[in-house]
Amino acid sequence: MYKLIACDLDETLLNDQKKISPKNVQAIKKAVAQGAFFVPNTGRSFLTVQDNLRELGLYQQENSYVISFNGGAIVENQGNQILTTNLLPFEVVKRLFELGVKNNYCIHVYSLDKLYIWNINSEEINYISGRVAEWEELEEDNIDALATTKLVKIIFNIESKKERATIEEEVLRDIDYSLNITFSSDRYIEFNSAKADKGQALIKLGKMLNIQEDEIIAIGDSGNDLAMIKAAGLGAAVANAHELIKENADVITSNDNNNSAVAEVIEKFIL
């Protein structure tokens, strides 16, 4: 019996209009009513999912959770209480930021409660609008002002898959720190502490709730979902998922994110 459903948001639970379909909402509410946990497991900040939680009936609920920043934090919804964190040292974030500036990428720097963006453009604003409520633009080409801020993740917007792979190789070669490097949404390369990924955080939350790995379902589509797909008892790839995710999944849905793929999984394995 599955007791916990961990689900990615963008391109998995959310459709291309950045909405949760009524069918997905209904299935999730039914699963929760039967006693299952539904846990958004996202690369984004937990603060950006509050409207989604409202829609799902999970907003400010006790014993209800979000995994955010690719496993960088586990948060209880009631009071947005941060239970665990895996931060990045400032000097590591600074070196990554300098690399992004050198290549003139749009850079996102995440603290636990704020998103800072350098070199944002109209296309990036269009993509993140409806996903991220607010951010602070960095005017300077350095982040020295954030030296005492708790930082959890940094990402670059790079449209080219080949270029993302090249940057990954450069970082692994030149930065002597153990990083979790993932790709997401066909547009980002993301950098976390090696202690932070969606799979490690999911298993940690499961232990907190006395739920075993084989009682967990994970649903995702992109590279940063791979760890949770592999860690869960049942890893489900939505139909629009990358081939890497499909190759490692236990099941692949017939439907994509625009056609209530999450409801398909819940109806088959929970309801």
PDB file of C-alpha atoms in Angstrom:
ATOM      1  CA  MET A   1       0.000   0.000   0.000  1.00  0.00           C
ATOM      2  CA  TYR A   2       1.389   3.389  -0.972  1.00  0.00           C
ATOM      3  CA  LYS A   3       1.258   6.024   1.749  1.00  0.00           C
ATOM      4  CA  LEU A   4       3.129   8.990   0.264  1.00  0.00           C
ATOM      5  CA  ILE A   5       3.015  10.590  -3.186  1.00  0.00           C
ATOM      6  CA  ALA A   6       5.902  12.922  -4.021  1.00  0.00           C
ATOM      7  CA  CYS A   7       5.253  14.976  -7.119  1.00  0.00           C
ATOM      8  CA  ASP A   8       7.206  17.438  -9.202  1.00  0.00           C
ATOM      9  CA  LEU A   9       5.356  20.605 -10.197  1.00  0.00           C
ATOM     10  CA  ASP A  10       6.496  22.174 -13.459  1.00  0.00           C
ATOM     11  CA  GLU A  11       5.773  20.018 -16.513  1.00  0.00           C
ATOM     12  CA  THR A  12       4.421  17.258 -14.221  1.00  0.00           C
ATOM     13  CA  LEU A  13       1.552  18.375 -11.978  1.00  0.00           C
ATOM     14  CA  LEU A  14       1.158  21.750 -13.695  1.00  0.00           C
ATOM     15  CA  ASN A  15       0.033  21.970 -17.308  1.00  0.00           C
ATOM     16  CA  ASP A  16       1.638  24.293 -19.838  1.00  0.00           C
ATOM     17  CA  GLN A  17      -0.643  27.095 -18.623  1.00  0.00           C
ATOM     18  CA  LYS A  18       0.943  26.636 -15.156  1.00  0.00           C
ATOM     19  CA  LYS A  19      -2.336  25.328 -13.713  1.00  0.00           C
ATOM     20  CA  ILE A  20      -3.446  22.158 -11.888  1.00  0.00           C
ATOM     21  CA  SER A  21      -6.246  20.454 -13.779  1.00  0.00           C
ATOM     22  CA  PRO A  22      -9.548  19.850 -11.956  1.00  0.00           C
ATOM     23  CA  LYS A  23      -9.034  16.115 -12.445  1.00  0.00           C
ATOM     24  CA  ASN A  24      -5.635  16.258 -10.738  1.00  0.00           C
ATOM     25  CA  VAL A  25      -7.070  18.323  -7.873  1.00  0.00           C
ATOM     26  CA  GLN A  26      -9.906  15.848  -7.366  1.00  0.00           C
ATOM     27  CA  ALA A  27      -7.618  12.807  -7.379  1.00  0.00           C
ATOM     28  CA  ILE A  28      -5.158  14.378  -4.951  1.00  0.00           C
ATOM     29  CA  LYS A  29      -7.902  15.393  -2.535  1.00  0.00           C
ATOM     30  CA  LYS A  30      -9.354  11.876  -2.640  1.00  0.00           C
ATOM     31  CA  ALA A  31      -5.942  10.323  -1.934  1.00  0.00           C
ATOM     32  CA  VAL A  32      -5.342  12.665   1.009  1.00  0.00           C
ATOM     33  CA  ALA A  33      -8.834  11.931   2.346  1.00  0.00           C
ATOM     34  CA  GLN A  34      -7.892   8.241   2.326  1.00  0.00           C
ATOM     35  CA  GLY A  35      -4.845   9.003   4.482  1.00  0.00           C
ATOM     36  CA  ALA A  36      -2.077   9.389   1.909  1.00  0.00           C
ATOM     37  CA  PHE A  37       0.421  12.217   2.045  1.00  0.00           C
ATOM     38  CA  PHE A  38       0.710  14.362  -1.084  1.00  0.00           C
ATOM     39  CA  VAL A  39       4.059  16.169  -1.093  1.00  0.00           C
ATOM     40  CA  PRO A  40       5.122  18.621  -3.800  1.00  0.00           C
ATOM     41  CA  ASN A  41       8.808  17.881  -4.470  1.00  0.00           C
ATOM     42  CA  THR A  42      10.109  20.830  -6.432  1.00  0.00           C
ATOM     43  CA  GLY A  43      13.221  22.725  -7.376  1.00  0.00           C
ATOM     44  CA  ARG A  44      11.428  25.924  -6.492  1.00  0.00           C
ATOM     45  CA  SER A  45      11.082  27.662  -3.139  1.00  0.00           C
ATOM     46  CA  PHE A  46       8.279  26.466  -0.889  1.00  0.00           C
ATOM     47  CA  LEU A  47       7.021  30.064  -0.850  1.00  0.00           C
ATOM     48  CA  THR A  48       6.148  29.835  -4.556  1.00  0.00           C
ATOM     49  CA  VAL A  49       3.751  26.899  -4.084  1.00  0.00           C
ATOM     50  CA  GLN A  50       1.370  28.436  -1.561  1.00  0.00           C
ATOM     51  CA  ASP A  51      -1.403  29.037  -4.103  1.00  0.00           C
ATOM     52  CA  ASN A  52      -1.044  25.436  -5.306  1.00  0.00           C
ATOM     53  CA  LEU A  53      -1.369  24.237  -1.717  1.00  0.00           C
ATOM     54  CA  ARG A  54      -4.521  26.310  -1.278  1.00  0.00           C
ATOM     55  CA  GLU A  55      -6.030  24.703  -4.355  1.00  0.00           C
ATOM     56  CA  LEU A  56      -5.188  21.221  -3.071  1.00  0.00           C
ATOM     57  CA  GLY A  57      -6.492  21.858   0.451  1.00  0.00           C
ATOM     58  CA  LEU A  58      -2.990  21.552   1.931  1.00  0.00           C
ATOM     59  CA  TYR A  59      -2.300  25.208   2.721  1.00  0.00           C
ATOM     60  CA  GLN A  60      -1.118  25.772   6.313  1.00  0.00           C
ATOM     61  CA  GLN A  61      -2.082  22.200   7.202  1.00  0.00           C
ATOM     62  CA  GLU A  62      -0.438  20.403  10.096  1.00  0.00           C
ATOM     63  CA  ASN A  63       1.397  17.185   9.194  1.00  0.00           C
ATOM     64  CA  SER A  64       1.529  18.232   5.536  1.00  0.00           C
ATOM     65  CA  TYR A  65       4.785  18.943   3.739  1.00  0.00           C
ATOM     66  CA  VAL A  66       6.703  20.392   0.800  1.00  0.00           C
ATOM     67  CA  ILE A  67      10.192  19.406  -0.342  1.00  0.00           C
ATOM     68  CA  SER A  68      11.775  22.408  -2.039  1.00  0.00           C
ATOM     69  CA  PHE A  69      15.025  23.597  -3.659  1.00  0.00           C
ATOM     70  CA  ASN A  70      15.651  20.090  -5.088  1.00  0.00           C
ATOM     71  CA  GLY A  71      15.805  18.669  -1.580  1.00  0.00           C
ATOM     72  CA  GLY A  72      17.509  21.704  -0.082  1.00  0.00           C
ATOM     73  CA  ALA A  73      14.708  22.038   2.481  1.00  0.00           C
ATOM     74  CA  ILE A  74      11.836  20.043   3.938  1.00  0.00           C
ATOM     75  CA  VAL A  75       9.028  22.288   5.146  1.00  0.00           C
ATOM     76  CA  GLU A  76       5.866  21.622   7.155  1.00  0.00           C
ATOM     77  CA  ASN A  77       3.015  23.583   5.629  1.00  0.00           C
ATOM     78  CA  GLN A  78       1.589  24.794   8.923  1.00  0.00           C
ATOM     79  CA  GLY A  79       3.533  27.953   9.628  1.00  0.00           C
ATOM     80  CA  ASN A  80       5.942  27.161   6.767  1.00  0.00           C
ATOM     81  CA  GLN A  81       8.186  25.603   9.368  1.00  0.00           C
ATOM     82  CA  ILE A  82      11.571  24.645   7.887  1.00  0.00           C
ATOM     83  CA  LEU A  83      12.458  21.214   9.272  1.00  0.00           C
ATOM     84  CA  THR A  84      15.719  20.443   7.438  1.00  0.00           C
ATOM     85  CA  THR A  85      18.125  22.330   5.182  1.00  0.00           C
ATOM     86  CA  ASN A  86      21.174  21.578   3.040  1.00  0.00           C
ATOM     87  CA  LEU A  87      22.904  24.883   2.327  1.00  0.00           C
ATOM     88  CA  LEU A  88      25.720  25.833  -0.026  1.00  0.00           C
ATOM     89  CA  PRO A  89      28.826  27.667   1.247  1.00  0.00           C
ATOM     90  CA  PHE A  90      28.886  31.270   0.116  1.00  0.00           C
ATOM     91  CA  GLU A  91      32.304  30.894  -1.524  1.00  0.00           C
ATOM     92  CA  VAL A  92      30.990  28.066  -3.720  1.00  0.00           C
ATOM     93  CA  VAL A  93      27.932  30.093  -4.754  1.00  0.00           C
ATOM     94  CA  LYS A  94      30.198  33.068  -5.459  1.00  0.00           C
ATOM     95  CA  ARG A  95      32.440  31.040  -7.785  1.00  0.00           C
ATOM     96  CA  LEU A  96      29.421  29.665  -9.623  1.00  0.00           C
ATOM     97  CA  PHE A  97      27.930  33.141  -9.875  1.00  0.00           C
ATOM     98  CA  GLU A  98      31.170  34.484 -11.342  1.00  0.00           C
ATOM     99  CA  LEU A  99      31.097  31.701 -13.937  1.00  0.00           C
ATOM    100  CA  GLY A 100      27.544  32.633 -14.876  1.00  0.00           C
ATOM    101  CA  VAL A 101      28.436  36.311 -15.149  1.00  0.00           C
ATOM    102  CA  LYS A 102      31.425  35.499 -17.368  1.00  0.00           C
ATOM    103  CA  ASN A 103      29.065  33.697 -19.759  1.00  0.00           C
ATOM    104  CA  ASN A 104      26.336  36.341 -19.452  1.00  0.00           C
ATOM    105  CA  TYR A 105      23.700  33.804 -18.327  1.00  0.00           C
ATOM    106  CA  CYS A 106      20.544  34.705 -16.458  1.00  0.00           C
ATOM    107  CA  ILE A 107      21.353  33.546 -12.913  1.00  0.00           C
ATOM    108  CA  HIS A 108      18.967  32.663 -10.068  1.00  0.00           C
ATOM    109  CA  VAL A 109      20.336  32.602  -6.520  1.00  0.00           C
ATOM    110  CA  TYR A 110      18.069  31.131  -3.848  1.00  0.00           C
ATOM    111  CA  SER A 111      18.141  31.891  -0.162  1.00  0.00           C
ATOM    112  CA  LEU A 112      15.668  30.097   2.086  1.00  0.00           C
ATOM    113  CA  ASP A 113      13.135  32.900   1.750  1.00  0.00           C
ATOM    114  CA  LYS A 114      14.119  34.951  -1.287  1.00  0.00           C
ATOM    115  CA  LEU A 115      15.027  34.634  -4.964  1.00  0.00           C
ATOM    116  CA  TYR A 116      17.679  36.919  -6.438  1.00  0.00           C
ATOM    117  CA  ILE A 117      18.063  37.156 -10.216  1.00  0.00           C
ATOM    118  CA  TRP A 118      20.882  38.651 -12.276  1.00  0.00           C
ATOM    119  CA  ASN A 119      20.581  39.498 -15.980  1.00  0.00           C
ATOM    120  CA  ILE A 120      16.899  38.663 -16.350  1.00  0.00           C
ATOM    121  CA  ASN A 121      15.271  39.109 -19.757  1.00  0.00           C
ATOM    122  CA  SER A 122      11.711  39.235 -21.067  1.00  0.00           C
ATOM    123  CA  GLU A 123      11.661  35.577 -22.112  1.00  0.00           C
ATOM    124  CA  GLU A 124      12.729  34.478 -18.646  1.00  0.00           C
ATOM    125  CA  ILE A 125      10.156  36.773 -17.038  1.00  0.00           C
ATOM    126  CA  ASN A 126       7.480  35.159 -19.210  1.00  0.00           C
ATOM    127  CA  TYR A 127       8.552  31.664 -18.152  1.00  0.00           C
ATOM    128  CA  ILE A 128       8.739  32.262 -14.402  1.00  0.00           C
ATOM    129  CA  SER A 129       5.648  34.485 -14.152  1.00  0.00           C
ATOM    130  CA  GLY A 130       2.870  32.389 -12.638  1.00  0.00           C
ATOM    131  CA  ARG A 131       5.490  30.130 -11.099  1.00  0.00           C
ATOM    132  CA  VAL A 132       7.386  32.670  -9.014  1.00  0.00           C
ATOM    133  CA  ALA A 133       5.494  35.493  -7.334  1.00  0.00           C
ATOM    134  CA  GLU A 134       8.384  37.887  -6.762  1.00  0.00           C
ATOM    135  CA  TRP A 135      12.131  38.214  -6.958  1.00  0.00           C
ATOM    136  CA  GLU A 136      14.830  40.810  -6.413  1.00  0.00           C
ATOM    137  CA  GLU A 137      17.004  41.809  -9.327  1.00  0.00           C
ATOM    138  CA  LEU A 138      20.734  41.906  -8.678  1.00  0.00           C
ATOM    139  CA  GLU A 139      22.163  45.066 -10.195  1.00  0.00           C
ATOM    140  CA  GLU A 140      25.817  44.336  -9.445  1.00  0.00           C
ATOM    141  CA  ASP A 141      27.834  41.593 -11.147  1.00  0.00           C
ATOM    142  CA  ASN A 142      28.857  40.197  -7.756  1.00  0.00           C
ATOM    143  CA  ILE A 143      26.983  38.781  -4.759  1.00  0.00           C
ATOM    144  CA  ASP A 144      29.190  40.054  -1.947  1.00  0.00           C
ATOM    145  CA  ALA A 145      26.104  41.600  -0.332  1.00  0.00           C
ATOM    146  CA  LEU A 146      24.803  38.053   0.242  1.00  0.00           C
ATOM    147  CA  ALA A 147      27.902  36.854   2.088  1.00  0.00           C
ATOM    148  CA  THR A 148      26.022  36.329   5.369  1.00  0.00           C
ATOM    149  CA  THR A 149      22.802  35.044   3.752  1.00  0.00           C
ATOM    150  CA  LYS A 150      21.894  31.352   3.948  1.00  0.00           C
ATOM    151  CA  LEU A 151      22.009  30.217   0.314  1.00  0.00           C
ATOM    152  CA  VAL A 152      20.569  26.918  -0.839  1.00  0.00           C
ATOM    153  CA  LYS A 153      20.752  26.810  -4.644  1.00  0.00           C
ATOM    154  CA  ILE A 154      22.011  28.613  -7.732  1.00  0.00           C
ATOM    155  CA  ILE A 155      20.904  27.994 -11.322  1.00  0.00           C
ATOM    156  CA  PHE A 156      21.758  29.226 -14.812  1.00  0.00           C
ATOM    157  CA  ASN A 157      19.280  29.637 -17.650  1.00  0.00           C
ATOM    158  CA  ILE A 158      20.979  27.931 -20.636  1.00  0.00           C
ATOM    159  CA  GLU A 159      18.780  27.028 -23.584  1.00  0.00           C
ATOM    160  CA  SER A 160      21.310  24.713 -25.270  1.00  0.00           C
ATOM    161  CA  LYS A 161      21.476  21.150 -23.946  1.00  0.00           C
ATOM    162  CA  LYS A 162      25.044  20.847 -25.260  1.00  0.00           C
ATOM    163  CA  GLU A 163      26.096  24.033 -23.502  1.00  0.00           C
ATOM    164  CA  ARG A 164      24.529  22.878 -20.220  1.00  0.00           C
ATOM    165  CA  ALA A 165      26.612  19.713 -20.452  1.00  0.00           C
ATOM    166  CA  THR A 166      29.748  21.756 -21.191  1.00  0.00           C
ATOM    167  CA  ILE A 167      29.170  23.944 -18.130  1.00  0.00           C
ATOM    168  CA  GLU A 168      28.604  20.847 -15.998  1.00  0.00           C
ATOM    169  CA  GLU A 169      31.979  19.478 -17.103  1.00  0.00           C
ATOM    170  CA  GLU A 170      33.687  22.796 -16.377  1.00  0.00           C
ATOM    171  CA  VAL A 171      32.198  23.029 -12.894  1.00  0.00           C
ATOM    172  CA  LEU A 172      33.121  19.461 -12.018  1.00  0.00           C
ATOM    173  CA  ARG A 173      36.663  20.111 -13.207  1.00  0.00           C
ATOM    174  CA  ASP A 174      37.262  23.512 -11.641  1.00  0.00           C
ATOM    175  CA  ILE A 175      35.240  23.687  -8.427  1.00  0.00           C
ATOM    176  CA  ASP A 176      36.502  21.460  -5.630  1.00  0.00           C
ATOM    177  CA  TYR A 177      33.220  20.952  -3.815  1.00  0.00           C
ATOM    178  CA  SER A 178      30.765  18.083  -3.905  1.00  0.00           C
ATOM    179  CA  LEU A 179      27.752  19.326  -5.839  1.00  0.00           C
ATOM    180  CA  ASN A 180      24.469  17.870  -7.019  1.00  0.00           C
ATOM    181  CA  ILE A 181      24.190  19.149 -10.604  1.00  0.00           C
ATOM    182  CA  THR A 182      20.915  18.611 -12.434  1.00  0.00           C
ATOM    183  CA  PHE A 183      19.044  19.838 -15.521  1.00  0.00           C
ATOM    184  CA  SER A 184      15.421  20.934 -15.505  1.00  0.00           C
ATOM    185  CA  SER A 185      12.662  22.218 -17.792  1.00  0.00           C
ATOM    186  CA  ASP A 186      14.927  22.095 -20.873  1.00  0.00           C
ATOM    187  CA  ARG A 187      16.341  25.462 -19.792  1.00  0.00           C
ATOM    188  CA  TYR A 188      18.232  25.273 -16.492  1.00  0.00           C
ATOM    189  CA  ILE A 189      21.340  23.797 -14.970  1.00  0.00           C
ATOM    190  CA  GLU A 190      20.922  23.673 -11.197  1.00  0.00           C
ATOM    191  CA  PHE A 191      23.557  23.482  -8.464  1.00  0.00           C
ATOM    192  CA  ASN A 192      22.872  22.174  -4.948  1.00  0.00           C
ATOM    193  CA  SER A 193      24.932  20.637  -2.217  1.00  0.00           C
ATOM    194  CA  ALA A 194      25.551  16.944  -2.927  1.00  0.00           C
ATOM    195  CA  LYS A 195      23.550  16.293   0.248  1.00  0.00           C
ATOM    196  CA  ALA A 196      20.507  17.855  -1.414  1.00  0.00           C
ATOM    197  CA  ASP A 197      18.509  16.022  -4.033  1.00  0.00           C
ATOM    198  CA  LYS A 198      14.853  15.138  -4.349  1.00  0.00           C
ATOM    199  CA  GLY A 199      15.499  11.488  -3.550  1.00  0.00           C
ATOM    200  CA  GLN A 200      17.525  11.934  -0.377  1.00  0.00           C
ATOM    201  CA  ALA A 201      15.012  14.451   0.958  1.00  0.00           C
ATOM    202  CA  LEU A 202      12.093  12.172   0.093  1.00  0.00           C
ATOM    203  CA  ILE A 203      13.569   9.232   1.972  1.00  0.00           C
ATOM    204  CA  LYS A 204      14.388  11.496   4.922  1.00  0.00           C
ATOM    205  CA  LEU A 205      10.788  12.735   5.058  1.00  0.00           C
ATOM    206  CA  GLY A 206       9.562   9.163   4.779  1.00  0.00           C
ATOM    207  CA  LYS A 207      11.621   8.196   7.823  1.00  0.00           C
ATOM    208  CA  MET A 208      10.226  11.176   9.737  1.00  0.00           C
ATOM    209  CA  LEU A 209       6.733   9.874   8.959  1.00  0.00           C
ATOM    210  CA  ASN A 210       7.612   6.207   9.529  1.00  0.00           C
ATOM    211  CA  ILE A 211       7.000   5.441   5.859  1.00  0.00           C
ATOM    212  CA  GLN A 212       9.205   2.960   4.023  1.00  0.00           C
ATOM    213  CA  GLU A 213      10.671   3.456   0.541  1.00  0.00           C
ATOM    214  CA  ASP A 214       8.388   0.798  -0.940  1.00  0.00           C
ATOM    215  CA  GLU A 215       5.370   2.749   0.341  1.00  0.00           C
ATOM    216  CA  ILE A 216       6.308   5.869  -1.656  1.00  0.00           C
ATOM    217  CA  ILE A 217       5.343   6.958  -5.174  1.00  0.00           C
ATOM    218  CA  ALA A 218       7.397   9.624  -6.964  1.00  0.00           C
ATOM    219  CA  ILE A 219       6.125  11.327 -10.132  1.00  0.00           C
ATOM    220  CA  GLY A 220       8.315  13.489 -12.357  1.00  0.00           C
ATOM    221  CA  ASP A 221       9.519  14.485 -15.798  1.00  0.00           C
ATOM    222  CA  SER A 222      12.980  16.060 -15.737  1.00  0.00           C
ATOM    223  CA  GLY A 223      16.602  15.470 -14.751  1.00  0.00           C
ATOM    224  CA  ASN A 224      16.252  16.866 -11.260  1.00  0.00           C
ATOM    225  CA  ASP A 225      13.499  14.259 -10.647  1.00  0.00           C
ATOM    226  CA  LEU A 226      15.768  11.301 -11.336  1.00  0.00           C
ATOM    227  CA  ALA A 227      16.907  10.829  -7.736  1.00  0.00           C
ATOM    228  CA  MET A 228      13.367  10.571  -6.393  1.00  0.00           C
ATOM    229  CA  ILE A 229      12.214   8.372  -9.265  1.00  0.00           C
ATOM    230  CA  LYS A 230      14.997   5.927  -8.382  1.00  0.00           C
ATOM    231  CA  ALA A 231      14.538   6.208  -4.604  1.00  0.00           C
ATOM    232  CA  ALA A 232      10.784   5.638  -4.414  1.00  0.00           C
ATOM    233  CA  GLY A 233       9.089   2.268  -4.293  1.00  0.00           C
ATOM    234  CA  LEU A 234       7.242   3.266  -7.456  1.00  0.00           C
ATOM    235  CA  GLY A 235       8.793   5.773  -9.816  1.00  0.00           C
ATOM    236  CA  ALA A 236       6.349   7.189 -12.371  1.00  0.00           C
ATOM    237  CA  ALA A 237       7.338   9.201 -15.437  1.00  0.00           C
ATOM    238  CA  VAL A 238       4.700  11.332 -17.107  1.00  0.00           C
ATOM    239  CA  ALA A 239       4.305  10.857 -20.853  1.00  0.00           C
ATOM    240  CA  ASN A 240       6.162  14.094 -21.619  1.00  0.00           C
ATOM    241  CA  ALA A 241       9.125  13.128 -19.432  1.00  0.00           C
ATOM    242  CA  HIS A 242      12.693  13.071 -20.698  1.00  0.00           C
ATOM    243  CA  GLU A 243      13.940   9.705 -21.915  1.00  0.00           C
ATOM    244  CA  LEU A 244      16.346   9.424 -18.966  1.00  0.00           C
ATOM    245  CA  ILE A 245      13.411   9.590 -16.566  1.00  0.00           C
ATOM    246  CA  LYS A 246      11.360   7.110 -18.576  1.00  0.00           C
ATOM    247  CA  GLU A 247      14.295   4.685 -18.686  1.00  0.00           C
ATOM    248  CA  ASN A 248      14.539   4.718 -14.875  1.00  0.00           C
ATOM    249  CA  ALA A 249      10.822   4.754 -14.095  1.00  0.00           C
ATOM    250  CA  ASP A 250       8.748   1.756 -13.080  1.00  0.00           C
ATOM    251  CA  VAL A 251       5.728   3.068 -14.981  1.00  0.00           C
ATOM    252  CA  ILE A 252       5.155   5.644 -17.717  1.00  0.00           C
ATOM    253  CA  THR A 253       1.768   7.318 -17.867  1.00  0.00           C
ATOM    254  CA  SER A 254      -0.364   7.336 -20.985  1.00  0.00           C
ATOM    255  CA  ASN A 255      -1.174  10.997 -20.338  1.00  0.00           C
ATOM    256  CA  ASP A 256       1.128  13.999 -20.263  1.00  0.00           C
ATOM    257  CA  ASN A 257       1.135  17.009 -17.945  1.00  0.00           C
ATOM    258  CA  ASN A 258      -1.566  18.673 -20.051  1.00  0.00           C
ATOM    259  CA  ASN A 259      -3.889  15.706 -19.604  1.00  0.00           C
ATOM    260  CA  SER A 260      -3.882  14.965 -15.874  1.00  0.00           C
ATOM    261  CA  ALA A 261      -1.027  12.456 -15.756  1.00  0.00           C
ATOM    262  CA  VAL A 262      -0.817  12.730 -11.971  1.00  0.00           C
ATOM    263  CA  ALA A 263      -4.467  11.749 -11.602  1.00  0.00           C
ATOM    264  CA  GLU A 264      -3.757   8.713 -13.795  1.00  0.00           C
ATOM    265  CA  VAL A 265      -1.095   7.516 -11.341  1.00  0.00           C
ATOM    266  CA  ILE A 266      -3.179   8.189  -8.257  1.00  0.00           C
ATOM    267  CA  GLU A 267      -6.292   6.514  -9.649  1.00  0.00           C
ATOM    268  CA  LYS A 268      -4.338   3.410 -10.619  1.00  0.00           C
ATOM    269  CA  PHE A 269      -2.119   2.963  -7.545  1.00  0.00           C
ATOM    270  CA  ILE A 270      -3.945   4.730  -4.679  1.00  0.00           C
ATOM    271  CA  LEU A 271      -7.660   4.946  -5.358  1.00  0.00           C
TER     272      LEU A 271
END
